[in-house]
Structure formats: C-alpha cells, structure tokens
Amino acid sequence: MKPIIRTERHKDVLAIITENPPVNALSQQVRQGLKESIVQALEDDSIKAIVIRCDGQTFFAGADITEFGKPSIGPILSETLDVIEAAEKPVVAAVHGTALGGGCEVALACHYRVGVPSAKLGLPEVKLGLIPGAAGTQRLPRLVGVENALSIIVGGAPILAEKALEIGLLDAIVGEDSLAADSIAFARAQIAKPIKRSSEGVAHQDGIKNPDLFDEFRTKNARGLRGFEAQNAALNAVKAATEMPYNEGVKKERELFLELMQSTQSKAMRHYFFAERAAGKIDNVDPSLPLIPVKKVGVIGAGTMGGGIAMNFLSSGIPVTILEMQQNALDHGTSIMRKNYERTSRKGRITVEQVEQALGLLTQTLDYKDLADCDLVIEAVYESMDVKKQVFGKIDKVVKQGAILASNTSYLNVDEIAQATKRPGYVLGLHFFSPANIMKLLEIVRGAETRDDVLLTCMQLSKTIGKVAVVAGVCDGFIGNRMLSPRQQQATALILEGANYWDVDDVLLEFGFPMGPFQMADLAGIDIGWHRDPFKVSTIREALCSAERFGQKSGKGFYDYDEARNRAPSEEVKAIIGDFAAKEGHKQRTISKEEIRERLLYPMVNEGAKILEEGMAQCASDIDVVWINGYGWPLQTGGPMLWADTVGLKTVVAGLNTHNLPICDYLSSKAESGETFN
Ligand code: 3HC
C-alpha cells in the first residue's frame, strides 16, 4: 500500500507530499504524518526549506468530515499547524485544486503560499454550519485584513488564485504544470530570509480605520446571516481577532467551533453535504457504463420553461435547437432569453462576450425535422397528456435512433408518455424548476423502461449544467410537487377555518422558507388559469379575482402592495375569505401559529414517508435534497426528512393525530419502533 505521506529530497529542500484520495482530506493519519515529517525535517540540518504539497486532484480540501461527531484522535489540526508555523526554516504551501477549510488553514500556517492559476482557496466551513477550527479566523484577518477575511469566512465562497494573490493570500502564482518544481525553487529563494508568520500580523488595522466595519457588514449581509448560527459565530470569531491577542483569539475560535460542532444546524448541514453527493448515485446502475454523448440538445417550446431550460445548455457551451409552433412565439421566447442573459451581464455575472457566445449556439426552428440530429430532446409544452403524446410521437419519428427523449412534465405519467414512442427505453422525465436557468434542482424521472445508460447520461449532464439532480419514480407530482400538495391543501383549509393568511406565510418565513404560499400566489399571479367570469366563485382565488385582486402585478392580491412592492395584509381579503368560508359552511376560529406550523409541515413528512414506502425516492436524504434545492426548505434544518428525525417521528405522528390528518403505515411503524428516516 502506498504511504499517505511521503517526502522527496531536492538537495537542500524537502517536499512533504500527501496522497489521500479522493480529496486529500486531513484525516488523523494525515495530521499525524504531516507533524512527524515536519519535526524530522527540522532535525535534519541539511534541509534548509520545506514544501508542503499534495498529489491527486487537489491540495487538502479540508478536515475529514467523516470524522466529525466521532471521538477525536490527536493530533488535532491546530497542533500540527502550530508545529508548521513555529518552524525556523521557511515552509511553503504549494496549492493546486481547492485549498478549502482545514486545507486553507494549512496554507495559512505555512510561511509562504504559492499556487497554480486554476487553484482556489477558501474557508467554506459555514456551509457545514461550522467556522474554521484551526485558527483560520485568527490568521486570515492578520494576513489579508478584516474586510477580505470577513467576506471569505462569513461568505464561505472560495476565491481564485488571481484574487488570492491580489489580497496577499498567495505570495506567487506559478506554472499550471510545474507546481512541484516551481514551489521547490520558490522555497529555496526564501532560505535565510526572516520568517513571516501569519499569527504575528496585526488584524485590527481595518478595525481602527473603521470601527463600524462589523456593524456595516452585518447590515449589508443581513439576509445571509438571518437564521444561520455559523455565519454569526464566524463574524464574532473574526471580531475577536481584532480585539484579542492571537492565542486568546484562537481559544475563542475553538470554543465557538466546538459549540457549533454539537449544534443541530451543523449536523443538518453536514447531513446535506453527504445527501447531495449520495443523490448523484443511481440505485442498481453501474456507474462505469458508457455514456451517450450529448453534443446537441433540442428543446420543444420556447415559453418560460423551454427558454430557461435551453439557457442551461447554452451557458455550458452545448448548442441548442429550440422549436415553437408559431414564429411570433419563437421570437418572443428567444427575445426573453436574450433579456435574461443581458440582465445577468449587467449584474456583472457574465461578460457581454459570454452573452453573445451563448446565444450564438442557439438555433430557432418551426420544423420538427431540424431536431433530427439532436442527442437529447426535451419537451416543455403545455401540461396535457394528449399534447405530450402527440409531441413524443412526432419526435420519435424524426429524431435519430439512440437519442434521449425527455419530458419536463411536473406531474404526468412518464411511462404513458414513453408508450407514444417506439423507444421507451430512451424516454425519461427531466423536471426543471422555474426559473429553470437559475433553480438548482433537477428531478430525473425514471420510467419503468428507462435504460441505465440514459439515466447515467442525464445524471452526468446535470452536473455539466450545474444542477443538483435527484432520481424520482413515476408518480403524481414525483417527489417535490407531490409533497407540496398536502401543504397547499392545509394552507387553504387553515384560512377557511379562520387562520390569518399572513400568519400562514409568516410561519413558513419564520421557519426559514423564503416565501409563504400566499406570497407565492401573489408573485405568480392569482388569475393563472382563471375562467374570467367574476360571477362564478367556487374558490378563494376566484373570489379574489372577482375583486380584481390579481396579485403583485395589479398592486393587490392576498396582500396590498405599495410602489416598492412592500406587502401589507389586507382586511378586505380577510373579509372576502370570511364570507367565502361562511358560504361554504366553515366555522372560523382563532388558530395558533403552532397549529399552523404542524398542519403545514407534518403532512409533508407523511407524504415523504409514503414516497419512500412506494420506492419513489431512493432514500430519505434524496427528499431533503429536492426540498432544499427546489422549494427553499431551509438548509440549516437539513430538509424535511432530517427535520422530522430531529423533531422526532413520534412527535410528528402525535401531531398528525391531533389534527386528524392521515398517517401512512411506513411513518407510524418507524415512529413506533423509534427509528429515524436518515
Ligand atoms: N472530508 C471527507 N470526505 C470528503 C471531503 C471532506 N472534507 N470533501 C469531499 N469528500 C468526499 C465526498 O463525500 C465524495 O465522496 P463520495 O465519492 O464517497 O461521494 C468525494 O470526497 C468526492 O467529493 P465531491 O463529489 O464533492 O468531488 P468534487 O470534485 O465535485 O468536489 C471538493 C471536490 C470541491 C473538494 C468538494 O468535495 C468539497 O467542497 N468538499 C468539502 C470542502 C469543505 O467543506 N472543507 C471544509 C471542511 S471543514 C474543516 O475543514 C474544518 C476545519 O476548519 C478544522
């Protein structure tokens, strides 16, 4: 077996090289090995400088997350890093791939840092509900200033080598293919120079220049900080670096780190980290199967969904042919795609050249025959089984054999659609979420006959276009919409029984959702699908339409809106709902927020359990991935199924019983036997 750590002698410079695939996580063996290698190098007088680098795809990508929550075996990372930093010989970190978390902290403890142009460095611990735990919050502000440190540590996003050089996190950028040699040469050039240690820098300079810096940061980033314990702790840890001597700051950081490690939020976010990776693996499919090359994509329908779907591929450099029935619909759809791209460019997220590059890959057509040479065709037309069957019959005839045919249906039976073709093995659902160019979730709907290589190809493709994909079985609404349905039913039932509709929204906002169902209705437009007869009122939505309350676009829907789109609850609407409820024979009463919360969320858990019972999701954590990425379920709770585990399945069952709501066998038996979903 190859050793995890080896050394290479280059005359007076020693390279300590780690190889711990897949991502060189800083496991106990790595921490121990690094420490021992440094100690040995310091004892050898013929060694004058040291380089720390990694083999494989990346520099250390962080602490080993699989060790979290288990008893820790020393040395802890900060012990190893203190030995590195205390060295009297220059130590250089040679960075490629991603130096993340503990990996970035290794680099910070070294006296110098060099990296290849494609390297990225960052402290993403907040994404795991943690803060850096090996002095990253104390060394980084001393090295690059408080403002830069705050954005890296509280924001959690990695920065590119060029930016790292600009702010002083890297000392040099070296050749992309010559890191090993260049870092040795760099280290040799530092021999006999005074040693710079990042723990010795001064972190409070920015603070003195602008004592309001932390408050300003808090105000500017209020949304990102709301509800996240780790982001707030990270801010406090960086603040400590400006107020305390280094050693005390490190102690403060450690306290906060250990506290967070035990927190429900961090456990939930670590659950999500592994859940997302597990979702990428497909049950009973050999991951080494050859993929179907997808070099050209066809999209049928240039409406909001079709256009958004097409943009994903165009942005990833894959040519798209988009088809519509009428020229004006085609023109309208593609002009919206251009507008969307231009808006993104104005925000500085892509360049004007990238806009033109993406749109340059788009072909428009009114003729199905132009889809003939596509490797994948995605249908995004009106949600009607008859229409979908017609479309699939047509594409099956014109599109080359071996190409994949996908439907973007959000609830229709994919197996029935597949039967309209002579190649059901090549048919599946690819359910994008609106706005399709932005939302991360993709439900891959596995039909009864869908081939393994078709599934695997789509899973791989989802990564290419930056989506998080989850495999779902064929059932009404698949995973996401199927679970949304009982929540919507309860939301309507609650307001008919007397709950304030704004309380229903507020309960979800307080839980951490970005929006409640009635705000969502206002945003989407209450008149979607309205029959336009103001005298025919059989639902609350129809009652609102009769009162010309169409949603945000008309300045009033469930809420009243001012010019700046600030919403205010409407007494008129409350009365409309009250009248409607009376007409329908519902008695209204005061309903507590607790009841609202239980009635909105517990039925979703029950539906999730049914989905698992029927095998429509591969595992509970897949459901969590769907709801976090597709519907804004708050990440810090880990998704609906982990949240249910945290609340306790017995509590969920008891709540459903109290409110007279259905409980499936799977949920009740899990609760009875004291099990959890995850
Ligand atoms: N510990 C343990 N396993 C890890 C890991 C880590 N830090 N990072 C990744 N892995 C595992 C993944 O679970 C996955 O395993 P699998 O193949 O069995 O599913 C495998 O490595 C490959 O990971 P990805 O599929 O994510 O590979 P990518 O190439 O897409 O991405 C990456 C690589 C950018 C390094 C990404 O894995 C990543 O972001 N990792 C986490 C980085 C991170 O959060 N580091 C901070 C950890 S906390 C910390 O360091 C605390 C410290 O301050 C004390």
XYZ file of C-alpha atoms and ligand atoms in Angstrom:
732
model
C 0.000 0.000 0.000
C 1.267 3.470 -0.895
C 2.026 5.630 2.158
C -0.349 8.559 2.665
C 2.604 10.883 3.239
C 5.962 10.661 1.546
C 8.922 13.003 1.250
C 11.108 13.926 -1.674
C 14.562 15.402 -1.268
C 15.579 18.138 -3.725
C 19.061 18.979 -2.462
C 18.504 21.363 0.467
C 14.693 21.474 0.076
C 12.354 18.774 1.321
C 8.931 18.277 -0.244
C 6.340 16.653 2.018
C 3.722 15.144 -0.266
C 0.305 13.883 0.782
C -1.792 11.474 -1.218
C -5.086 10.699 0.473
C -7.702 10.303 -2.258
C -10.212 11.463 -3.280
C -9.695 14.997 -1.921
C -6.707 14.765 0.468
C -8.926 15.335 3.494
C -6.912 15.986 6.646
C -7.627 12.698 8.386
C -5.910 11.683 11.618
C -3.187 9.856 9.658
C -2.519 12.938 7.537
C -2.325 15.269 10.550
C -0.011 12.873 12.327
C 2.131 12.255 9.241
C 2.497 15.945 8.463
C 3.514 16.731 12.010
C 6.099 13.960 12.125
C 7.540 14.860 8.729
C 7.978 18.490 9.747
C 9.635 17.543 13.037
C 12.054 15.241 11.176
C 12.814 17.916 8.592
C 13.597 20.403 11.346
C 16.004 17.980 12.970
C 17.939 17.497 9.720
C 20.459 20.324 9.371
C 20.996 19.647 5.683
C 17.363 20.620 4.978
C 17.030 24.391 4.671
C 13.455 24.792 3.419
C 10.263 22.741 3.213
C 7.413 22.499 0.681
C 4.027 21.012 1.558
C 2.031 19.811 -1.401
C -0.449 17.133 -2.416
C -0.748 14.618 -5.223
C -4.055 13.870 -6.925
C -6.855 16.228 -7.853
C -6.358 18.818 -5.126
C -4.465 20.333 -2.205
C -6.117 19.415 1.139
C -9.854 20.023 0.669
C -10.413 20.341 4.403
C -10.765 18.412 7.611
C -12.097 14.892 7.153
C -15.825 15.452 7.559
C -16.439 11.756 8.151
C -14.538 12.108 11.459
C -16.904 14.811 12.726
C -19.130 13.749 15.574
C -16.752 10.886 16.477
C -14.243 10.990 19.341
C -11.249 12.923 18.050
C -7.832 11.285 17.963
C -4.857 13.623 18.113
C -3.041 15.453 16.932
C -5.851 17.892 16.231
C -5.194 20.012 13.167
C -4.176 23.139 15.040
C -1.426 21.214 16.856
C 0.087 20.159 13.541
C -0.281 23.679 12.186
C 1.411 25.230 15.190
C 4.420 22.963 14.599
C 4.500 24.057 10.945
C 4.259 27.734 11.773
C 6.856 27.603 14.549
C 9.445 26.096 12.168
C 12.660 28.068 11.909
C 13.044 27.009 8.276
C 10.802 28.502 5.587
C 7.754 26.324 4.875
C 5.898 26.850 1.593
C 2.404 25.591 0.748
C 2.143 24.597 -2.916
C -1.524 24.790 -3.829
C -3.433 23.208 -6.708
C -7.122 22.319 -6.978
C -9.015 23.586 -3.945
C -7.395 24.511 -0.640
C -10.522 24.539 1.463
C -11.277 24.731 5.171
C -8.529 22.979 7.097
C -6.616 22.837 3.805
C -6.619 26.600 3.554
C -5.622 26.711 7.232
C -2.587 24.513 6.438
C -1.623 27.074 3.798
C -2.171 29.917 6.287
C 0.128 28.273 8.839
C 2.891 27.928 6.242
C 5.206 30.924 5.923
C 4.574 31.282 2.190
C 1.896 30.184 -0.225
C 2.244 29.612 -3.948
C -0.477 28.303 -6.248
C -1.215 27.380 -9.838
C -3.507 29.757 -11.797
C -6.505 27.405 -11.553
C -6.203 26.976 -7.769
C -8.990 28.103 -5.471
C -8.706 28.896 -1.788
C -11.468 29.283 0.746
C -12.904 28.700 4.177
C -16.326 27.159 3.409
C -16.935 25.842 6.944
C -20.101 27.957 7.312
C -21.663 25.783 4.621
C -21.330 22.911 7.074
C -22.722 25.032 9.904
C -19.209 25.477 11.323
C -16.425 28.045 11.447
C -12.760 27.368 10.721
C -11.411 25.445 13.699
C -7.657 25.556 13.218
C -7.008 29.276 13.683
C -8.242 30.271 10.236
C -10.366 33.059 11.710
C -7.310 34.446 13.515
C -4.603 34.021 10.874
C -6.559 35.122 7.806
C -7.551 38.625 9.013
C -3.961 39.188 10.143
C -2.763 38.243 6.690
C -5.308 39.844 4.349
C -7.188 42.369 6.514
C -10.556 42.151 8.201
C -12.714 43.100 5.236
C -11.302 40.415 2.972
C -11.342 37.886 5.788
C -14.994 38.566 6.585
C -16.082 38.022 3.043
C -14.106 34.751 2.783
C -15.018 33.346 6.200
C -18.608 34.546 6.627
C -19.435 34.269 2.918
C -17.819 30.854 2.583
C -17.180 31.072 -1.171
C -13.692 30.172 -2.417
C -11.606 32.720 -4.316
C -9.461 32.184 -7.396
C -5.650 32.262 -7.324
C -5.516 35.658 -9.006
C -7.712 37.247 -6.336
C -5.761 35.423 -3.612
C -2.558 36.958 -4.958
C -4.143 40.398 -5.084
C -5.159 40.322 -1.415
C -1.955 38.661 -0.203
C -3.298 35.189 0.493
C -0.907 33.841 -2.147
C 2.662 35.079 -2.480
C 3.107 33.898 -6.064
C 1.322 32.204 -8.912
C 3.432 29.514 -10.535
C 3.158 27.394 -13.687
C -0.028 25.354 -14.043
C 2.011 22.255 -14.905
C 5.157 22.942 -12.926
C 3.957 23.368 -9.345
C 6.334 20.742 -7.935
C 9.473 22.296 -9.421
C 8.404 25.927 -9.076
C 7.500 25.562 -5.418
C 10.895 23.998 -4.657
C 12.618 26.915 -6.415
C 10.419 29.396 -4.548
C 11.225 27.749 -1.204
C 14.956 27.768 -1.967
C 14.795 31.510 -2.678
C 13.434 32.105 0.848
C 16.305 30.369 2.686
C 17.953 32.636 5.258
C 15.314 35.358 4.909
C 13.447 36.398 8.063
C 10.438 34.126 8.613
C 6.950 35.704 8.310
C 4.248 34.137 10.463
C 0.606 34.965 9.831
C -0.234 34.668 13.545
C 2.089 37.600 14.191
C 0.377 40.056 11.871
C -1.886 42.836 13.092
C -5.551 42.201 12.497
C -7.023 45.299 13.999
C -5.779 47.849 11.475
C -9.022 47.932 9.491
C -10.953 47.966 12.734
C -9.094 51.069 13.858
C -9.557 52.749 10.498
C -13.247 51.937 10.512
C -14.597 50.753 13.867
C -18.079 50.355 12.366
C -16.855 47.747 9.907
C -18.528 44.815 11.660
C -21.879 46.557 12.060
C -21.763 47.642 8.435
C -21.015 44.076 7.355
C -23.894 42.790 9.486
C -26.336 45.289 7.957
C -25.160 44.678 4.400
C -25.387 40.908 4.749
C -28.456 40.728 6.996
C -30.211 38.260 4.714
C -27.304 35.799 4.572
C -26.859 35.995 8.335
C -30.519 35.541 9.269
C -31.084 32.210 10.952
C -27.555 30.904 10.412
C -25.671 30.316 13.661
C -22.340 29.636 11.960
C -22.255 32.890 9.970
C -22.874 34.876 13.135
C -20.240 32.912 15.038
C -17.776 33.438 12.171
C -18.312 37.163 12.397
C -17.678 37.090 16.132
C -14.550 34.994 15.684
C -13.083 37.467 13.175
C -14.021 40.306 15.508
C -12.091 38.517 18.253
C -9.024 38.617 16.015
C -9.181 42.405 16.124
C -9.770 42.638 19.859
C -7.614 39.927 21.416
C -4.052 38.698 21.283
C -3.617 35.772 18.876
C -3.665 32.976 21.485
C -6.832 34.244 23.109
C -8.476 34.675 19.732
C -7.629 31.053 18.913
C -9.222 29.962 22.202
C -12.360 31.929 21.383
C -12.481 30.379 17.908
C -12.110 26.872 19.375
C -14.964 27.471 21.818
C -17.261 28.647 19.044
C -16.150 25.805 16.743
C -16.833 23.083 19.332
C -20.179 24.610 20.233
C -21.233 24.646 16.577
C -19.997 21.097 16.033
C -22.644 19.949 18.533
C -25.372 22.152 17.075
C -28.447 20.829 15.325
C -27.775 23.237 12.449
C -24.298 21.901 11.762
C -25.450 18.290 11.993
C -28.194 19.139 9.498
C -25.832 20.893 7.096
C -23.290 18.078 7.247
C -26.162 15.702 6.529
C -26.954 17.815 3.476
C -23.325 17.728 2.275
C -23.381 13.941 2.083
C -27.022 13.866 0.920
C -26.192 15.905 -2.172
C -23.364 13.552 -3.058
C -25.488 10.443 -2.392
C -28.225 11.808 -4.674
C -25.762 11.701 -7.573
C -25.573 7.908 -7.337
C -28.304 5.863 -9.006
C -29.598 2.672 -7.401
C -28.852 -0.500 -9.380
C -26.982 1.335 -12.123
C -23.350 0.558 -12.874
C -21.601 3.968 -12.716
C -18.976 2.838 -15.216
C -21.458 2.290 -18.063
C -20.502 4.178 -21.241
C -22.413 7.450 -21.507
C -24.372 8.649 -24.537
C -22.501 11.661 -25.936
C -24.723 14.756 -25.770
C -23.346 17.340 -28.175
C -26.592 18.940 -29.266
C -29.879 19.450 -27.444
C -33.367 20.130 -28.790
C -35.959 21.984 -26.724
C -39.619 21.932 -27.685
C -41.447 25.035 -26.520
C -39.932 28.497 -26.146
C -42.113 29.524 -23.202
C -40.760 30.401 -19.775
C -39.718 26.825 -19.032
C -38.402 25.945 -22.500
C -36.339 29.137 -22.687
C -34.912 28.632 -19.201
C -34.056 25.004 -19.922
C -32.321 25.960 -23.174
C -30.231 28.603 -21.353
C -28.688 25.929 -19.095
C -27.177 24.138 -22.045
C -26.185 27.268 -23.969
C -24.377 28.604 -20.898
C -22.453 25.340 -20.699
C -21.394 25.544 -24.349
C -23.846 22.946 -25.682
C -25.692 24.002 -28.870
C -29.497 24.060 -28.642
C -32.203 23.996 -31.300
C -35.415 25.455 -29.937
C -38.762 24.719 -31.591
C -42.086 26.533 -31.450
C -45.330 26.280 -33.400
C -45.529 29.944 -34.431
C -42.863 32.457 -35.459
C -44.143 35.103 -33.046
C -43.940 32.687 -30.088
C -40.414 31.773 -31.139
C -39.396 35.429 -31.448
C -40.973 36.295 -28.127
C -39.360 33.351 -26.298
C -35.877 33.923 -27.660
C -36.069 37.674 -27.008
C -36.803 36.874 -23.356
C -33.784 34.579 -23.250
C -31.658 37.455 -24.575
C -33.118 39.834 -21.989
C -32.351 37.368 -19.206
C -28.770 36.966 -20.369
C -28.331 40.732 -20.694
C -29.701 41.295 -17.201
C -27.189 38.776 -15.808
C -24.446 40.548 -17.727
C -25.487 43.960 -16.350
C -25.164 42.495 -12.862
C -21.572 41.635 -13.785
C -22.044 37.865 -13.527
C -21.167 37.203 -17.167
C -19.452 39.283 -19.834
C -21.100 40.717 -22.937
C -18.966 38.289 -24.986
C -20.341 35.365 -22.981
C -23.894 36.528 -23.729
C -23.169 36.524 -27.447
C -21.277 33.240 -27.221
C -24.235 31.521 -25.551
C -26.829 32.962 -27.902
C -24.567 32.141 -30.850
C -25.147 28.462 -30.008
C -28.920 28.818 -30.359
C -30.810 27.737 -33.484
C -34.511 28.571 -33.850
C -36.944 26.485 -35.814
C -40.602 25.829 -36.552
C -39.836 22.462 -38.144
C -39.531 19.201 -36.165
C -37.124 17.852 -38.795
C -34.481 20.275 -37.526
C -34.322 18.242 -34.320
C -33.229 15.124 -36.238
C -29.575 15.212 -35.204
C -30.081 16.166 -31.547
C -28.701 13.757 -28.937
C -31.276 14.830 -26.366
C -34.657 16.456 -26.937
C -36.528 17.983 -24.003
C -40.211 18.685 -24.358
C -41.521 21.679 -22.421
C -45.024 22.181 -23.782
C -48.468 22.570 -22.205
C -49.225 20.086 -19.333
C -51.688 17.859 -21.176
C -51.206 14.141 -21.701
C -52.743 14.302 -25.176
C -50.489 17.130 -26.292
C -47.400 15.433 -24.822
C -48.228 12.129 -26.511
C -48.592 13.873 -29.866
C -45.257 15.639 -29.420
C -43.459 12.427 -28.420
C -44.987 10.561 -31.363
C -43.625 13.243 -33.672
C -40.139 13.474 -32.201
C -39.806 9.705 -32.097
C -40.274 9.686 -35.866
C -37.820 12.459 -36.736
C -35.084 12.322 -34.084
C -32.210 9.901 -34.745
C -32.173 6.493 -33.062
C -30.179 6.366 -29.844
C -31.152 9.910 -28.868
C -32.770 10.581 -25.492
C -36.303 11.972 -25.360
C -37.218 13.769 -22.153
C -40.357 15.381 -20.831
C -40.301 18.358 -18.489
C -43.708 17.376 -17.136
C -44.213 18.277 -13.491
C -46.679 15.529 -12.651
C -47.824 13.483 -15.688
C -47.121 9.771 -16.109
C -43.794 9.422 -17.900
C -44.456 5.746 -18.697
C -47.624 6.674 -20.569
C -45.714 9.359 -22.486
C -42.986 6.798 -23.318
C -45.587 4.498 -24.840
C -46.256 7.110 -27.513
C -42.787 6.253 -28.873
C -41.111 3.135 -30.213
C -38.144 3.722 -27.886
C -39.496 3.776 -24.313
C -36.033 2.838 -23.042
C -34.776 6.234 -24.192
C -37.600 8.187 -22.568
C -37.491 9.769 -19.110
C -38.592 12.865 -17.237
C -36.275 15.805 -16.735
C -38.243 18.050 -14.414
C -36.686 21.507 -14.156
C -37.883 24.109 -11.663
C -38.799 27.666 -12.519
C -36.822 29.835 -13.274
C -35.121 26.887 -14.966
C -31.900 28.734 -15.718
C -31.449 29.547 -12.019
C -33.032 26.881 -9.818
C -30.519 24.177 -8.895
C -32.883 21.218 -8.703
C -33.485 18.712 -11.460
C -35.769 15.721 -10.876
C -34.745 12.854 -13.132
C -37.855 10.729 -13.505
C -37.014 7.092 -14.056
C -39.630 5.373 -16.196
C -40.349 1.649 -15.973
C -38.324 1.048 -19.124
C -35.731 3.843 -18.952
C -32.304 2.416 -19.813
C -29.458 2.652 -17.312
C -27.139 4.487 -19.714
C -29.881 7.064 -20.370
C -30.220 7.722 -16.637
C -26.485 7.870 -16.098
C -26.018 10.227 -19.041
C -28.662 12.603 -17.681
C -27.149 12.477 -14.198
C -23.748 13.396 -15.640
C -25.298 16.081 -17.816
C -26.989 17.609 -14.778
C -23.517 18.192 -13.318
C -22.313 19.750 -16.560
C -25.135 22.287 -16.422
C -24.637 22.939 -12.704
C -27.761 21.245 -11.389
C -28.276 19.047 -8.365
C -30.175 16.037 -9.650
C -32.335 13.563 -7.765
C -33.855 10.395 -9.220
C -37.623 10.066 -8.732
C -40.064 7.318 -9.644
C -43.193 7.774 -11.739
C -45.979 9.077 -9.504
C -48.251 12.101 -9.442
C -46.015 15.128 -8.823
C -42.873 12.988 -8.369
C -41.109 13.957 -5.123
C -41.323 17.736 -4.853
C -44.785 18.639 -6.121
C -46.266 15.554 -4.536
C -45.160 16.810 -1.125
C -46.183 20.380 -1.896
C -49.735 19.298 -2.494
C -50.713 18.398 1.142
C -49.056 21.621 2.321
C -51.144 23.658 -0.107
C -54.302 21.801 0.931
C -53.638 22.595 4.568
C -52.814 26.236 3.812
C -56.218 26.650 2.163
C -58.027 24.662 4.860
C -56.385 26.757 7.583
C -57.555 30.080 6.190
C -61.052 28.721 5.678
C -61.077 27.712 9.330
C -60.068 31.196 10.419
C -56.239 31.375 10.374
C -54.903 34.698 9.118
C -53.373 34.066 5.720
C -50.429 36.286 6.695
C -49.855 34.083 9.741
C -49.636 31.087 7.425
C -46.985 32.869 5.356
C -45.205 34.146 8.466
C -44.980 30.670 9.978
C -43.097 29.484 6.918
C -40.917 32.610 6.802
C -40.056 32.182 10.483
C -39.218 28.554 9.772
C -36.743 29.775 7.158
C -38.576 29.492 3.834
C -38.017 32.468 1.533
C -41.753 32.795 0.891
C -45.143 31.536 2.044
C -47.888 30.096 -0.197
C -49.953 33.295 -0.370
C -46.964 35.495 -1.167
C -46.090 32.936 -3.829
C -49.619 33.113 -5.258
C -49.348 36.912 -5.468
C -45.990 36.672 -7.199
C -47.089 34.088 -9.748
C -50.457 35.815 -10.397
C -53.750 34.768 -8.839
C -55.505 34.774 -12.205
C -53.413 31.938 -13.670
C -55.980 29.570 -15.148
C -58.900 31.815 -14.083
C -62.079 31.331 -16.155
C -62.613 35.140 -16.233
C -66.235 35.028 -15.050
C -66.422 37.317 -11.981
C -69.818 35.901 -11.010
C -68.619 32.305 -10.831
C -66.850 31.901 -7.490
C -66.013 28.420 -6.238
C -62.582 29.045 -4.684
C -60.880 31.781 -2.662
C -58.654 32.555 -5.632
C -61.738 33.093 -7.805
C -63.202 35.330 -5.114
C -60.035 37.439 -5.192
C -60.065 37.613 -8.994
C -63.697 38.801 -8.857
C -62.477 41.647 -6.651
C -59.788 42.374 -9.262
C -57.059 41.299 -6.894
C -54.769 39.530 -9.364
C -51.530 39.603 -7.364
C -48.418 41.774 -7.333
C -48.840 42.777 -10.961
C -52.137 44.565 -10.183
C -50.834 46.054 -6.921
C -53.104 43.830 -4.841
C -53.704 40.143 -4.371
C -53.781 38.448 -0.998
C -51.710 41.451 0.110
C -51.789 45.154 -0.776
C -48.565 46.346 -2.405
C -47.016 49.802 -2.449
C -44.872 51.217 -5.260
C -41.781 49.471 -3.863
C -43.685 46.167 -3.734
C -43.755 46.121 0.067
C -46.667 43.992 1.147
C -49.286 44.699 3.790
C -52.060 42.337 4.975
C -55.461 43.320 3.667
C -58.602 43.471 5.811
C -60.619 43.354 2.605
C -59.114 39.977 1.767
C -59.651 38.710 5.289
C -63.327 39.635 4.861
C -63.519 38.010 1.416
C -62.104 34.814 2.910
C -64.513 35.053 5.863
C -67.522 35.480 3.548
C -66.397 32.651 1.337
C -65.847 30.369 4.339
C -69.321 31.193 5.704
C -70.875 30.462 2.317
C -69.093 27.105 2.229
C -70.265 26.309 5.767
C -66.888 26.648 7.526
C -66.911 27.984 11.070
C -63.981 30.287 11.677
C -61.908 30.239 14.871
C -58.606 31.600 16.126
C -55.749 29.323 15.103
C -52.333 29.393 16.772
C -49.085 29.595 14.868
C -48.095 26.287 16.390
C -51.117 24.578 14.886
C -50.431 26.251 11.551
C -46.848 25.021 11.573
C -47.781 21.465 12.451
C -50.538 21.296 9.891
C -48.348 22.688 7.131
C -45.230 20.636 7.768
C -46.241 17.292 9.291
C -48.407 16.234 6.307
C -45.364 16.849 4.093
C -43.376 14.431 6.219
C -46.200 11.903 5.918
C -46.200 12.299 2.132
C -42.413 11.916 2.121
C -42.819 8.693 4.077
C -45.361 7.457 1.511
C -42.910 8.294 -1.264
C -40.296 6.142 0.493
C -42.829 3.401 1.186
C -43.618 3.222 -2.525
C -39.939 3.425 -3.535
C -40.493 6.679 -5.457
C -37.349 8.197 -3.912
C -34.130 6.239 -3.497
C -33.652 7.330 0.124
C -34.878 9.887 2.646
C -31.935 12.205 2.067
C -32.889 12.480 -1.638
C -36.162 14.055 -0.496
C -34.176 16.526 1.593
C -32.086 17.446 -1.451
C -35.252 18.035 -3.520
C -36.855 20.338 -0.986
C -33.738 22.344 -0.203
C -32.867 22.969 -3.845
C -36.302 23.221 -5.404
C -38.553 24.844 -2.816
C -36.332 26.816 -0.450
C -36.660 24.466 2.524
C -34.101 25.949 4.957
C -30.757 24.233 4.582
C -29.947 24.639 8.263
C -32.693 22.159 9.179
C -31.329 19.542 6.764
C -34.543 19.142 4.717
C -37.994 17.794 5.648
C -36.987 14.234 6.455
C -33.979 15.113 8.599
C -36.070 17.812 10.268
C -38.693 15.163 11.093
C -35.946 12.968 12.546
C -34.797 15.903 14.662
C -38.303 16.742 15.874
C -38.886 13.032 16.495
C -41.173 10.826 14.422
C -43.317 10.115 17.484
C -43.963 13.849 17.821
C -44.861 14.102 14.124
C -47.297 11.188 14.396
C -48.856 12.628 17.554
C -49.290 15.994 15.791
C -50.943 14.389 12.778
C -53.276 12.518 15.125
C -54.195 15.698 16.998
C -55.149 17.408 13.757
C -56.953 14.372 12.384
C -54.616 14.071 9.440
C -53.643 10.858 7.644
C -50.623 8.818 8.780
C -49.154 6.192 6.474
C -48.022 2.787 7.749
C -44.373 3.475 6.985
C -44.342 6.579 9.172
C -46.305 5.053 12.024
C -44.189 1.899 12.126
C -40.953 3.924 12.067
C -42.276 6.095 14.877
C -43.405 3.122 16.914
C -40.082 1.350 16.640
C -38.176 4.538 17.493
C -36.408 4.640 14.130
C -35.467 7.643 12.014
C -35.625 8.227 8.261
C -31.919 9.000 7.907
N -13.956 15.085 4.138
C -14.328 13.836 3.806
N -14.777 13.493 2.588
C -14.848 14.468 1.671
C -14.477 15.796 1.943
C -14.000 16.086 3.251
N -13.616 17.321 3.597
N -14.660 16.527 0.836
C -15.113 15.688 -0.100
N -15.231 14.446 0.392
C -15.674 13.239 -0.318
C -17.096 13.372 -0.826
O -18.027 12.989 0.159
C -17.091 12.445 -2.003
O -17.207 11.138 -1.500
P -18.015 10.016 -2.333
O -17.296 9.881 -3.633
O -17.938 8.812 -1.457
O -19.405 10.549 -2.508
C -15.671 12.573 -2.554
O -14.889 13.142 -1.492
C -15.559 13.490 -3.743
O -16.193 14.725 -3.423
P -17.081 15.520 -4.492
O -18.028 14.581 -5.142
O -17.630 16.691 -3.788
O -15.955 15.921 -5.549
P -15.814 17.252 -6.393
O -14.597 17.041 -7.204
O -17.097 17.601 -7.046
O -15.534 18.418 -5.319
C -14.488 19.471 -3.433
C -14.360 18.417 -4.570
C -14.578 20.878 -4.026
C -13.260 19.339 -2.573
C -15.766 19.186 -2.616
O -15.773 17.831 -2.253
C -15.898 19.989 -1.343
O -16.318 21.116 -1.391
N -15.568 19.352 -0.211
C -15.778 19.950 1.109
C -14.799 21.035 1.399
C -15.037 21.585 2.773
O -16.141 21.907 3.154
N -13.967 21.688 3.548
C -14.058 22.177 4.884
C -14.244 21.029 5.827
S -14.484 21.574 7.476
C -12.954 21.947 8.030
O -12.018 21.881 7.288
C -12.847 22.339 9.469
C -11.502 22.879 9.778
O -11.576 24.265 9.857
C -10.970 22.353 11.085
